[in-house]
Amino acid sequence: MKKIMKKSLVLFLALVFVVMSVLPVAASQATSYSYTEDDQGELVRTQDAYLPDRTITNLELSDPEDMVIDDNNIAYIADTGNQRIVIYDLNTEKIVRILNGKTVNDKRFPGFKSPKGVFRTNAGELYVADVGQKAVFKFTKDFKFVRSYLKPTAAIFADTNYEPSKVAVDSGNNIYIVSEGVYAGVIQLANTGKFLGYFTSNKSKLTPQQMFLKLIYTKEQEKKSELLNTLPSTFSNVFVDTNGAAYSTCMGIGNDLLKKHSTNGTNMLGNVKTSSALTDVTANKDGIIYASDSHGMIWVYTSQGEVIFQLGAEAADKDISGLFTSLTTIAVDNSGNIWTADGEKGYLQSFTPTEYATTIFKALKEYENGDYKEALTDWNYVLRLNQMSVLAHNGVAKAYYNDEVYDKAMEHFEIAGNRDGYSNAFWEVRNKSIQKWLGTVLIVLVILIAIKIAIGFIDKNHVLKKKKRALGQKLKNTPVIGELGYAFKITKHPIDRYYDIRVNKNGSVIAATILYIVFFGVYMLYQTGKGFIYQYSKVEDMDMGAVIVGFFAILILFIICNYLVTSITDGDGTFRQVYLIPAYGLIPAMISMVATVIMSYVLTYNESFILTVIMIIGVCWSIALIFEGLSTVHDYDFKHTVVSLIITVVFMLIAAIVVLVVIIMWEQLKDFLVTVGKEIIRNVTGS
């Protein structure tokens, strides 16, 4: 029996080994994660977009600062530490030429000191920005020295620092220079060296703290304060693509650190999610934008600035392929491979796109070329690889939209969180629905009007009208229901009805409580129940406990503080009356919120002003009713009512601060008591 069991076990293990040996094994070459944007604009993990490929370590580079690649896959590298430009063939992996003071046979050329920027034009001319020499050098396509661009002699430029660190040239031979220590913008020179001005510039941005300090500081204090350093973000690089579009990168804080410029320097990308430490930017012939930052991250964008991928990571002290100690530059070869340089370790690293990335780029190009059916096929393939790809859903939606399949376009725009696209598609769907159903709706309206006229003709003795009035009177006399209806009377005749609350004690605490609860429900509906175009918050993202506590805490705090304030300022209102006033005044706001929610399902983005007007009218009406109610029950004039409300708000803030301090002190006391208790137990037990 034991022998049989042993043989069976051996046979089973052998079978498992055979099966496992023929199963395919999948392993990723990726050394870092790839990210993309979700429908909320947050970066989330996605499939590997690029994989580390070649690592070039035999060029003996020292602090490489910049690199460009031409159409023949020839790389031009600014080898700053070695004071040279290395021209390297990526296909043959051989050095084509080295440019330095020794190899350039021209007495006019002084040699490089600190070449930090390099650029090659479509015509093959080479430009090098040298910080140490304070010049930009120009070479022919055969690497013969042409001339130096020294500091412009224009009077307006006299006090400007001129230490060119990056350079780019457009098809008109205008030169764009990033100079160290210059905050005014990117310097623009004509081919003759004449100063043309600043091509683009950054605006100073104040933090909330700086805004506050500027309000309270004198001019002298502003000059001395380091906190009020309002210098704009500095440019870190500039690039011109083969189509003549100019790009720039900046280091600092803001959402415009990566720019694509029009011919007059205006940023065409708008707000772009990116890094605060961008070092370089490049773009391929299809308009795909690539950017690098000093933290080792690579960013890939569409031509409109949408994030396609983010990948990479800091390597720290580890030598891992695809990770960087100092990522200084980025370029793309004619096969779509990304090439980068590690400025600290002095090597080149390439990344090759995966099938996932290649398909996305192919779909983007097809859409730009108007091949919508081919683009739709590729986007659907991307969705099979990643069902939640926002970029793919956007692509599918745009393809459907251009194919006039608007209902499906709406579906995918919604998944992608693209409200602009959804609004455009919805307008088309709504337009078709109006054309289809308008006749039917008009017929129904005519029938209803005819029925009403017929009823009026038949019911000459007004029997139905009398029954309707009797039912209304019965409901009015019903406890709570009649008191709830009283709120609508206040909406139409606030002065008289509030006076009745003050003198005749009309109104009910129960009805007011119900109105508060209903208002909270309507408020939550307004916050979470609007149509997709106008709905930005999700229920799952809300802390419902905090919302409920916060809402009713503010309400109760207002009622208590207002009663206390008016009690010491000769107000006549009782606590009950102060409790009733806000509840009965909230009806217009509730109606406007419900109307906004309903209409949000039938209006497009372009008609958003209608919802804005409805909300403004409703909220202002409610504020006016509450103001009039408090003024009436307290027997205040306008001025005293305003003062009492201001003091009420101040009291609310003081109360909130006191409660916050008490909570913090209680938490500290609790932690102290727990610590003391543990110490006592430890001493008693000896453990």
XYZ file of C-alpha atoms in Angstrom:
687
model
C 0.000 0.000 0.000
C 2.814 2.389 0.932
C 4.618 1.581 -2.330
C 1.467 2.356 -4.319
C 1.047 5.671 -2.448
C 4.683 6.536 -3.038
C 4.455 5.768 -6.770
C 1.246 7.797 -7.046
C 2.881 10.782 -5.332
C 5.923 10.582 -7.616
C 3.671 10.340 -10.667
C 1.612 13.336 -9.503
C 4.700 15.492 -8.890
C 6.114 14.534 -12.279
C 2.839 15.497 -13.951
C 2.829 18.878 -12.163
C 6.439 19.478 -13.241
C 5.626 18.700 -16.888
C 2.569 20.984 -16.904
C 4.456 23.846 -15.247
C 7.344 23.499 -17.683
C 5.117 24.090 -20.722
C 3.110 26.969 -19.252
C 4.106 30.394 -20.632
C 6.036 32.567 -18.210
C 5.454 36.339 -18.269
C 7.838 38.774 -16.644
C 7.902 42.527 -17.022
C 11.153 44.322 -17.843
C 9.780 47.469 -16.272
C 11.759 48.865 -13.349
C 9.157 51.514 -12.530
C 5.409 51.917 -12.788
C 3.521 53.722 -15.532
C 0.699 56.100 -14.639
C -2.100 57.858 -16.467
C -5.001 60.129 -15.495
C -8.367 58.866 -14.241
C -11.715 60.608 -14.746
C -10.979 62.872 -11.750
C -7.634 64.004 -13.160
C -5.635 61.972 -10.635
C -2.661 59.807 -11.623
C -3.370 56.059 -11.407
C -1.409 52.919 -12.285
C -1.742 51.598 -15.807
C -0.087 49.007 -18.053
C 3.611 49.383 -18.748
C 3.947 52.069 -21.406
C 7.716 51.952 -21.941
C 10.374 49.418 -21.006
C 14.071 50.172 -20.371
C 16.118 49.168 -23.396
C 19.690 50.252 -24.088
C 22.044 51.762 -21.533
C 25.033 53.564 -23.102
C 27.857 53.885 -20.586
C 30.973 53.965 -22.789
C 30.800 57.610 -23.908
C 32.567 58.813 -20.752
C 30.063 61.636 -20.348
C 30.425 64.091 -17.486
C 27.305 65.987 -16.448
C 25.407 65.758 -19.770
C 22.874 68.615 -19.708
C 21.054 68.507 -23.047
C 20.439 66.288 -26.063
C 18.612 66.376 -29.401
C 18.169 63.623 -32.001
C 17.798 64.221 -35.748
C 15.786 62.255 -38.328
C 18.730 59.901 -38.935
C 18.952 58.930 -35.256
C 22.091 60.985 -34.719
C 22.219 62.269 -31.136
C 23.827 65.610 -30.285
C 24.818 65.618 -26.609
C 25.941 68.615 -24.556
C 28.687 66.958 -22.493
C 29.000 69.885 -20.093
C 31.593 68.476 -17.704
C 33.952 67.546 -20.540
C 33.429 70.881 -22.341
C 32.385 69.277 -25.604
C 29.502 68.263 -27.867
C 29.326 64.528 -28.572
C 27.711 63.507 -31.869
C 26.650 59.871 -31.568
C 24.974 57.490 -34.032
C 22.274 55.578 -32.138
C 21.932 53.004 -34.930
C 25.592 51.990 -35.171
C 26.380 52.937 -31.548
C 29.466 54.819 -32.689
C 30.701 58.352 -32.082
C 30.409 60.359 -35.302
C 32.314 63.397 -34.097
C 33.322 65.389 -31.060
C 33.186 69.177 -31.080
C 35.482 71.103 -28.749
C 38.218 73.713 -28.862
C 40.669 71.232 -30.390
C 38.500 69.669 -33.097
C 36.949 72.878 -34.449
C 39.558 74.342 -36.756
C 38.614 78.014 -36.609
C 40.510 80.744 -34.782
C 37.298 82.653 -34.152
C 35.960 79.797 -32.027
C 37.214 80.148 -28.420
C 36.212 76.622 -27.411
C 33.530 75.515 -24.984
C 33.645 76.222 -21.260
C 30.263 75.019 -20.050
C 28.016 73.962 -22.949
C 24.581 73.280 -21.430
C 22.261 73.543 -24.418
C 22.274 72.103 -27.926
C 19.844 72.371 -30.844
C 19.827 71.186 -34.453
C 17.633 72.869 -37.082
C 15.764 71.136 -39.919
C 18.498 72.406 -42.243
C 21.154 70.666 -40.149
C 22.686 73.740 -38.511
C 23.871 73.237 -34.946
C 23.508 75.761 -32.112
C 25.216 75.424 -28.727
C 24.441 77.512 -25.626
C 27.498 77.985 -23.402
C 27.032 79.473 -19.927
C 30.760 79.795 -19.310
C 31.482 81.625 -22.552
C 28.279 83.672 -22.231
C 27.525 82.979 -25.856
C 25.568 80.867 -28.321
C 27.701 79.230 -31.023
C 26.453 78.370 -34.501
C 27.858 75.570 -36.718
C 27.001 74.392 -40.234
C 25.632 70.908 -40.923
C 29.270 69.929 -41.611
C 30.186 71.218 -38.117
C 32.112 74.231 -39.366
C 32.020 77.226 -37.059
C 29.842 80.101 -38.319
C 29.608 82.714 -35.586
C 29.029 83.545 -31.914
C 25.937 85.249 -30.540
C 27.202 87.394 -27.693
C 25.247 89.673 -25.389
C 22.957 91.999 -27.388
C 24.020 95.635 -27.444
C 20.474 97.038 -27.214
C 20.138 99.608 -24.424
C 17.072 97.847 -23.028
C 19.186 94.718 -22.547
C 22.114 96.466 -20.846
C 21.358 95.383 -17.271
C 20.159 91.891 -18.188
C 22.246 88.863 -17.291
C 23.322 86.945 -20.397
C 24.429 83.393 -19.622
C 22.773 81.164 -22.251
C 21.988 77.699 -20.892
C 19.448 76.443 -23.467
C 18.779 77.339 -27.088
C 16.289 76.611 -29.872
C 15.794 78.010 -33.378
C 12.640 78.253 -35.501
C 12.203 77.985 -39.272
C 12.712 81.749 -39.631
C 16.119 81.437 -37.914
C 14.897 83.329 -34.859
C 16.883 82.204 -31.826
C 15.249 81.458 -28.457
C 17.578 81.516 -25.464
C 17.062 80.546 -21.836
C 19.569 82.553 -19.806
C 20.457 81.748 -16.213
C 19.277 84.339 -13.725
C 16.831 85.965 -16.156
C 13.239 86.076 -14.892
C 11.860 88.359 -17.610
C 11.355 85.475 -20.052
C 12.896 83.638 -22.996
C 15.301 85.887 -24.903
C 14.576 86.155 -28.627
C 17.295 87.127 -31.116
C 17.179 87.589 -34.855
C 19.598 85.600 -37.001
C 21.756 88.729 -37.087
C 21.998 88.778 -33.292
C 19.599 91.695 -32.862
C 17.557 91.582 -29.662
C 13.871 91.173 -30.583
C 12.480 91.086 -27.055
C 11.202 88.342 -24.784
C 9.303 85.644 -26.612
C 7.333 84.549 -23.550
C 7.345 85.358 -19.860
C 5.964 84.100 -16.558
C 3.811 86.076 -14.169
C 4.520 86.301 -10.459
C 2.147 84.220 -8.359
C 1.365 85.075 -4.743
C 0.512 82.422 -2.184
C -2.364 83.156 0.247
C 0.253 83.872 2.934
C 2.023 86.403 0.678
C -1.290 88.068 -0.199
C -2.035 88.515 3.516
C 1.437 89.899 4.225
C 1.169 92.417 1.363
C -2.033 93.714 2.938
C -0.464 94.383 6.338
C 3.180 95.189 5.443
C 4.509 98.633 4.647
C 6.601 99.205 1.498
C 9.806 99.036 3.551
C 8.757 95.766 5.188
C 7.894 94.303 1.786
C 11.395 95.064 0.489
C 13.065 93.441 3.518
C 10.795 90.392 3.771
C 12.146 87.156 2.275
C 8.635 85.703 2.397
C 7.528 88.251 -0.192
C 9.922 87.037 -2.867
C 7.550 87.356 -5.804
C 9.927 86.477 -8.616
C 8.209 84.448 -11.350
C 9.085 80.843 -12.163
C 12.358 80.464 -14.061
C 12.522 78.869 -17.497
C 14.529 75.643 -17.587
C 14.437 74.726 -21.289
C 13.117 75.646 -24.715
C 12.484 73.563 -27.842
C 11.155 74.025 -31.385
C 9.739 70.969 -33.178
C 9.978 70.086 -36.877
C 6.628 71.784 -37.506
C 7.872 75.076 -36.059
C 5.941 74.963 -32.764
C 7.861 76.292 -29.751
C 7.767 74.706 -26.286
C 9.175 75.763 -22.940
C 9.518 74.341 -19.438
C 9.738 76.096 -16.087
C 10.659 75.218 -12.539
C 8.389 76.407 -9.762
C 4.796 76.263 -8.603
C 1.831 76.469 -10.932
C -0.155 74.652 -13.588
C 1.473 76.352 -16.572
C 5.038 75.069 -16.192
C 4.870 73.265 -19.537
C 3.885 75.495 -22.447
C 3.303 75.163 -26.166
C 3.496 78.583 -27.761
C 1.777 80.294 -30.631
C 3.821 82.552 -32.906
C 3.365 85.498 -30.510
C 4.390 83.488 -27.447
C 0.919 82.791 -26.026
C 0.527 79.462 -24.233
C -1.830 77.178 -26.188
C -1.970 74.278 -23.703
C -3.697 75.929 -20.759
C -3.394 74.115 -17.442
C -1.244 70.991 -17.681
C -0.602 68.451 -14.933
C 3.161 68.199 -14.609
C 6.163 68.393 -12.298
C 7.502 71.432 -10.469
C 11.056 70.505 -11.504
C 10.936 70.122 -15.297
C 14.324 69.936 -16.991
C 13.593 69.398 -20.683
C 10.880 69.083 -23.331
C 10.745 67.638 -26.822
C 8.071 66.680 -29.353
C 7.948 64.214 -32.233
C 6.636 64.841 -35.742
C 3.108 63.796 -34.678
C 2.982 66.432 -31.956
C 3.357 64.045 -29.005
C 5.075 65.995 -26.212
C 7.720 64.482 -23.916
C 9.044 66.163 -20.783
C 11.514 65.192 -18.067
C 12.020 66.330 -14.501
C 14.956 66.255 -12.123
C 13.249 63.611 -9.949
C 13.599 60.997 -12.670
C 10.064 61.197 -14.037
C 9.145 61.158 -17.728
C 5.882 62.762 -18.836
C 4.169 62.033 -22.173
C 1.349 64.273 -23.458
C -0.949 64.609 -26.440
C -0.533 67.652 -28.670
C -3.280 69.334 -26.575
C -1.468 68.730 -23.290
C -3.478 65.750 -22.010
C -1.401 63.348 -19.907
C -0.877 60.060 -21.732
C 1.716 58.524 -19.416
C 4.017 59.265 -16.544
C 6.838 56.841 -15.804
C 10.219 56.636 -14.120
C 11.527 57.119 -10.591
C 14.526 58.300 -8.633
C 17.277 55.699 -8.316
C 18.927 57.170 -5.208
C 22.235 55.284 -4.906
C 21.085 52.179 -6.781
C 22.189 51.336 -10.322
C 18.900 50.195 -11.837
C 18.139 50.432 -15.531
C 15.430 53.009 -16.160
C 15.886 54.878 -12.875
C 17.799 58.117 -12.546
C 19.884 59.960 -10.025
C 19.520 63.191 -12.002
C 17.404 63.188 -15.171
C 18.600 66.202 -17.158
C 17.350 65.805 -20.724
C 14.997 63.876 -22.991
C 14.789 63.224 -26.746
C 12.946 60.861 -29.103
C 14.374 58.939 -32.076
C 12.608 58.171 -35.350
C 11.374 54.807 -34.023
C 9.545 56.387 -31.104
C 12.116 55.335 -28.514
C 12.742 57.764 -25.670
C 16.357 58.677 -24.927
C 17.433 60.266 -21.662
C 20.632 61.167 -19.854
C 21.584 60.852 -16.204
C 23.506 64.023 -15.424
C 25.172 62.657 -12.324
C 26.170 59.186 -13.530
C 26.892 60.226 -17.117
C 25.103 57.604 -19.199
C 22.343 57.451 -21.811
C 19.225 55.349 -21.264
C 16.628 54.439 -23.869
C 13.042 53.281 -23.419
C 11.083 51.371 -26.018
C 7.280 51.689 -26.219
C 5.119 48.658 -25.476
C 2.272 47.499 -27.714
C -0.098 49.324 -25.350
C 1.657 52.665 -25.868
C 2.182 52.131 -29.598
C -1.527 51.454 -30.133
C -2.453 54.643 -28.264
C -0.059 56.722 -30.374
C -1.406 55.084 -33.541
C -5.003 55.862 -32.543
C -4.132 59.482 -31.734
C -2.478 59.917 -35.126
C -5.405 58.308 -36.966
C -7.861 60.614 -35.240
C -5.766 63.694 -36.078
C -5.700 62.547 -39.721
C -9.491 62.114 -39.782
C -9.392 58.298 -39.953
C -12.105 57.932 -37.313
C -13.065 54.308 -38.020
C -9.462 53.124 -37.810
C -8.997 55.177 -34.637
C -12.144 53.617 -33.132
C -10.793 50.129 -33.819
C -7.486 50.915 -32.119
C -9.119 52.658 -29.155
C -11.352 49.629 -28.604
C -8.242 47.456 -28.624
C -6.696 49.716 -25.983
C -9.865 49.285 -23.893
C -9.442 45.520 -24.086
C -6.008 46.006 -22.550
C -7.230 48.560 -20.001
C -10.993 48.928 -19.590
C -10.672 52.073 -17.455
C -8.334 54.003 -19.747
C -9.697 57.552 -19.728
C -7.662 58.387 -22.815
C -9.161 55.421 -24.692
C -12.727 56.239 -23.644
C -12.148 59.814 -24.776
C -10.788 58.539 -28.070
C -13.743 56.182 -28.601
C -16.174 58.975 -27.727
C -14.559 61.423 -30.160
C -14.595 58.809 -32.922
C -18.286 58.087 -32.297
C -19.035 61.812 -32.172
C -17.405 62.441 -35.539
C -19.310 59.425 -36.889
C -22.536 61.034 -35.525
C -23.239 58.167 -33.108
C -23.970 60.645 -30.341
C -25.581 58.361 -27.752
C -22.521 56.110 -27.624
C -20.271 59.166 -27.624
C -22.121 60.415 -24.523
C -21.626 57.066 -22.803
C -17.861 57.069 -23.290
C -17.461 60.786 -22.570
C -19.175 60.183 -19.222
C -16.839 57.313 -18.332
C -13.883 59.523 -19.259
C -15.210 62.425 -17.197
C -15.153 64.681 -20.278
C -18.003 67.118 -19.620
C -17.281 69.368 -22.596
C -17.464 66.465 -25.019
C -20.533 65.030 -23.276
C -22.276 68.410 -23.502
C -21.639 68.665 -27.245
C -22.912 65.130 -27.867
C -25.915 65.697 -25.583
C -26.842 68.835 -27.537
C -27.053 66.745 -30.708
C -29.147 64.041 -28.985
C -31.460 66.653 -27.445
C -31.851 68.412 -30.779
C -32.935 65.172 -32.447
C -35.335 64.403 -29.579
C -36.921 67.858 -29.848
C -37.418 67.408 -33.582
C -38.920 63.960 -33.000
C -41.271 64.708 -30.078
C -42.130 68.403 -30.451
C -45.280 67.691 -32.466
C -46.498 65.083 -29.970
C -45.890 67.399 -27.006
C -47.819 70.227 -28.683
C -50.746 67.899 -29.406
C -50.827 66.738 -25.758
C -50.769 70.364 -24.559
C -53.654 71.261 -26.880
C -55.649 68.273 -25.588
C -55.019 69.240 -21.947
C -56.081 72.835 -22.623
C -59.212 71.570 -24.377
C -60.026 69.299 -21.406
C -59.637 72.215 -18.992
C -61.923 74.396 -21.110
C -64.472 71.573 -21.343
C -64.436 71.034 -17.563
C -64.992 74.761 -17.033
C -67.893 74.696 -19.484
C -69.493 71.614 -17.905
C -68.901 72.683 -14.268
C -70.875 75.934 -14.484
C -71.793 75.826 -10.799
C -68.101 75.556 -9.804
C -68.659 72.324 -7.898
C -65.126 71.082 -8.548
C -63.637 74.450 -7.580
C -65.581 74.404 -4.299
C -64.423 70.865 -3.552
C -60.844 71.916 -4.301
C -61.126 74.856 -1.907
C -62.702 72.665 0.763
C -59.853 70.172 0.452
C -57.329 72.998 0.710
C -59.031 74.358 3.826
C -59.099 70.900 5.363
C -55.362 70.468 4.771
C -54.739 73.969 6.116
C -56.519 73.080 9.360
C -54.593 69.831 9.690
C -51.790 70.162 12.301
C -48.260 70.216 10.861
C -49.483 70.128 7.225
C -51.083 73.543 7.544
C -48.020 74.838 9.377
C -45.779 73.552 6.597
C -47.976 75.318 4.063
C -47.529 78.504 6.090
C -43.924 78.609 4.817
C -45.179 79.150 1.256
C -47.372 82.026 2.434
C -44.281 83.646 3.976
C -42.537 83.352 0.615
C -45.261 85.477 -1.013
C -46.130 87.833 1.861
C -43.139 87.865 4.238
C -43.839 91.060 6.222
C -47.411 90.186 7.233
C -46.711 86.512 7.906
C -43.583 87.162 9.968
C -45.572 89.706 11.957
C -48.126 86.952 12.622
C -45.304 84.759 13.975
C -44.234 87.562 16.272
C -47.688 88.607 17.512
C -50.048 85.683 16.982
C -47.469 82.989 17.665
C -48.083 81.312 14.301
C -45.714 78.617 13.113
C -44.685 75.318 14.642
C -41.418 73.954 16.007
C -42.315 70.539 14.563
C -42.957 72.031 11.115
C -39.710 74.031 11.296
C -37.774 70.889 12.252
C -39.309 69.027 9.307
C -38.350 71.907 7.011
C -34.746 71.794 8.255
C -34.577 68.049 7.600
C -36.186 68.445 4.167
C -33.793 71.283 3.329
C -30.831 69.078 4.243
C -32.196 66.335 1.981
C -32.671 68.815 -0.862
C -29.175 70.195 -0.265
C -27.687 66.683 -0.506
C -29.719 66.075 -3.665
C -28.297 69.300 -5.074
C -24.759 68.248 -4.153
C -24.956 64.702 -5.526
C -27.949 64.373 -7.846
C -27.356 66.739 -10.767
C -26.861 65.629 -14.343
C -23.368 64.502 -15.341
C -22.475 67.814 -16.993
C -22.957 69.717 -13.738
C -22.163 67.001 -11.185
C -18.603 67.143 -9.883
C -18.801 65.482 -6.447
C -19.473 61.801 -5.807
C -21.339 60.360 -2.838
C -18.572 57.824 -2.231
C -16.038 60.639 -1.918
C -18.056 62.477 0.731
C -17.773 61.955 4.480
C -21.500 61.824 5.175
C -21.023 61.853 8.940
C -18.974 65.038 8.745
C -21.465 66.644 6.325
C -24.463 65.899 8.565
C -22.723 67.006 11.762
C -21.312 70.113 10.084
C -24.640 71.161 8.557
C -26.704 70.883 11.723
C -23.880 72.177 13.947
C -23.681 75.404 11.914
C -27.476 75.721 11.941
C -27.797 75.236 15.716
C -24.807 77.483 16.355
C -26.395 80.270 14.286
C -29.718 80.012 16.126
C -28.118 79.988 19.586
C -25.626 82.785 18.831
C -28.255 84.993 17.203
C -30.600 84.552 20.165
C -27.828 85.357 22.651
C -26.671 88.389 20.660
C -30.177 89.818 20.280
C -30.908 89.137 23.958
C -28.199 91.600 24.954
C -29.008 94.103 22.189
C -32.699 94.601 23.080
C -34.082 92.153 20.536
C -37.732 91.111 21.127
C -37.550 87.689 19.466
C -37.863 84.530 21.551
C -35.702 81.434 21.060
C -38.692 79.698 19.438
C -39.122 82.521 16.931
C -35.406 82.600 16.096
C -35.636 78.832 15.515
C -38.601 79.240 13.143
C -37.334 82.122 10.990
C -34.532 80.353 9.008
C -36.721 77.279 8.417
C -39.602 79.262 6.936
C -37.215 81.377 4.880
C -35.497 78.447 3.143
C -38.361 77.593 0.761
C -37.059 79.653 -2.245
C -33.582 78.123 -1.878
C -35.110 74.631 -1.781
C -37.217 75.308 -4.868
C -34.209 76.691 -6.772
C -32.083 73.667 -5.818
C -34.743 71.189 -6.974
C -35.257 73.183 -10.186
C -31.494 73.242 -10.782
C -31.212 69.473 -10.300
C -34.084 68.790 -12.715
C -32.891 71.246 -15.361
C -29.287 70.001 -15.119
C -30.465 66.909 -17.007
C -31.724 68.891 -20.003
C -29.261 71.792 -20.291
C -25.810 71.864 -21.895
C -22.666 73.640 -20.727
C -23.462 76.674 -22.860
C -26.752 77.094 -20.992
C -25.241 76.916 -17.502
C -26.041 80.596 -16.930
C -29.715 79.601 -16.591
C -28.937 77.400 -13.589
C -26.718 80.112 -12.145
C -29.525 82.672 -12.401
C -32.018 80.259 -10.798
C -29.690 79.597 -7.861
C -28.858 83.278 -7.382
C -32.557 84.209 -7.318
C -33.458 81.389 -4.924
C -30.591 81.938 -2.493
C -30.945 85.738 -2.497
C -34.683 85.407 -1.956
C -34.124 83.109 1.027
C -31.490 85.426 2.501
C -33.890 88.360 2.128
C -36.701 86.388 3.810
C -34.508 85.350 6.746
C -33.215 88.909 7.090
C -36.762 90.309 7.058
C -37.925 87.653 9.522
C -35.178 88.389 12.046
C -35.740 92.114 11.617
C -39.485 91.691 12.291
C -39.365 89.387 15.326
C -36.586 91.413 16.982
C -38.239 94.718 16.028
C -34.980 95.999 14.469
C -34.416 98.455 11.670
C -32.106 97.598 8.764
C -28.922 98.873 10.439
C -29.488 97.025 13.730
C -30.306 93.807 11.883
C -27.049 93.974 9.904
C -25.026 94.681 13.066
C -26.677 91.813 14.945
C -25.919 89.391 12.100
C -22.270 90.483 11.951
C -21.917 89.991 15.717
C -23.664 86.623 15.368
C -21.091 85.461 12.800
C -18.232 86.662 15.038
C -19.717 84.769 17.990
C -20.016 81.659 15.814
C -16.324 81.868 14.880
C -15.316 82.352 18.529
C -17.482 79.407 19.586
C -15.990 77.209 16.855
C -12.448 78.118 17.955
C -13.299 77.408 21.610
C -14.772 74.019 20.720
C -11.704 73.200 18.618
C -9.354 74.148 21.481
C -11.384 72.055 23.940
C -11.257 69.051 21.597
C -7.475 69.378 21.162
C -6.935 69.764 24.920
C -9.198 66.787 25.613
C -7.234 64.636 23.145
C -3.967 65.641 24.823
C -5.416 65.005 28.300
C -6.709 61.625 27.194
C -3.304 60.664 25.768
C -1.628 61.842 28.991
C -4.009 59.810 31.188
C -3.539 56.715 29.021
C 0.254 57.087 29.226
C 0.138 57.546 33.015
C -2.198 54.563 33.351
C 0.115 52.334 31.332
C 3.094 53.491 33.400
C 1.258 52.717 36.669
C 0.264 49.253 35.431
C 3.827 48.573 34.271
C 5.268 49.612 37.669
C 2.694 47.578 39.621
C 3.059 44.420 37.556
C 6.803 44.879 37.091
C 6.519 44.059 33.411
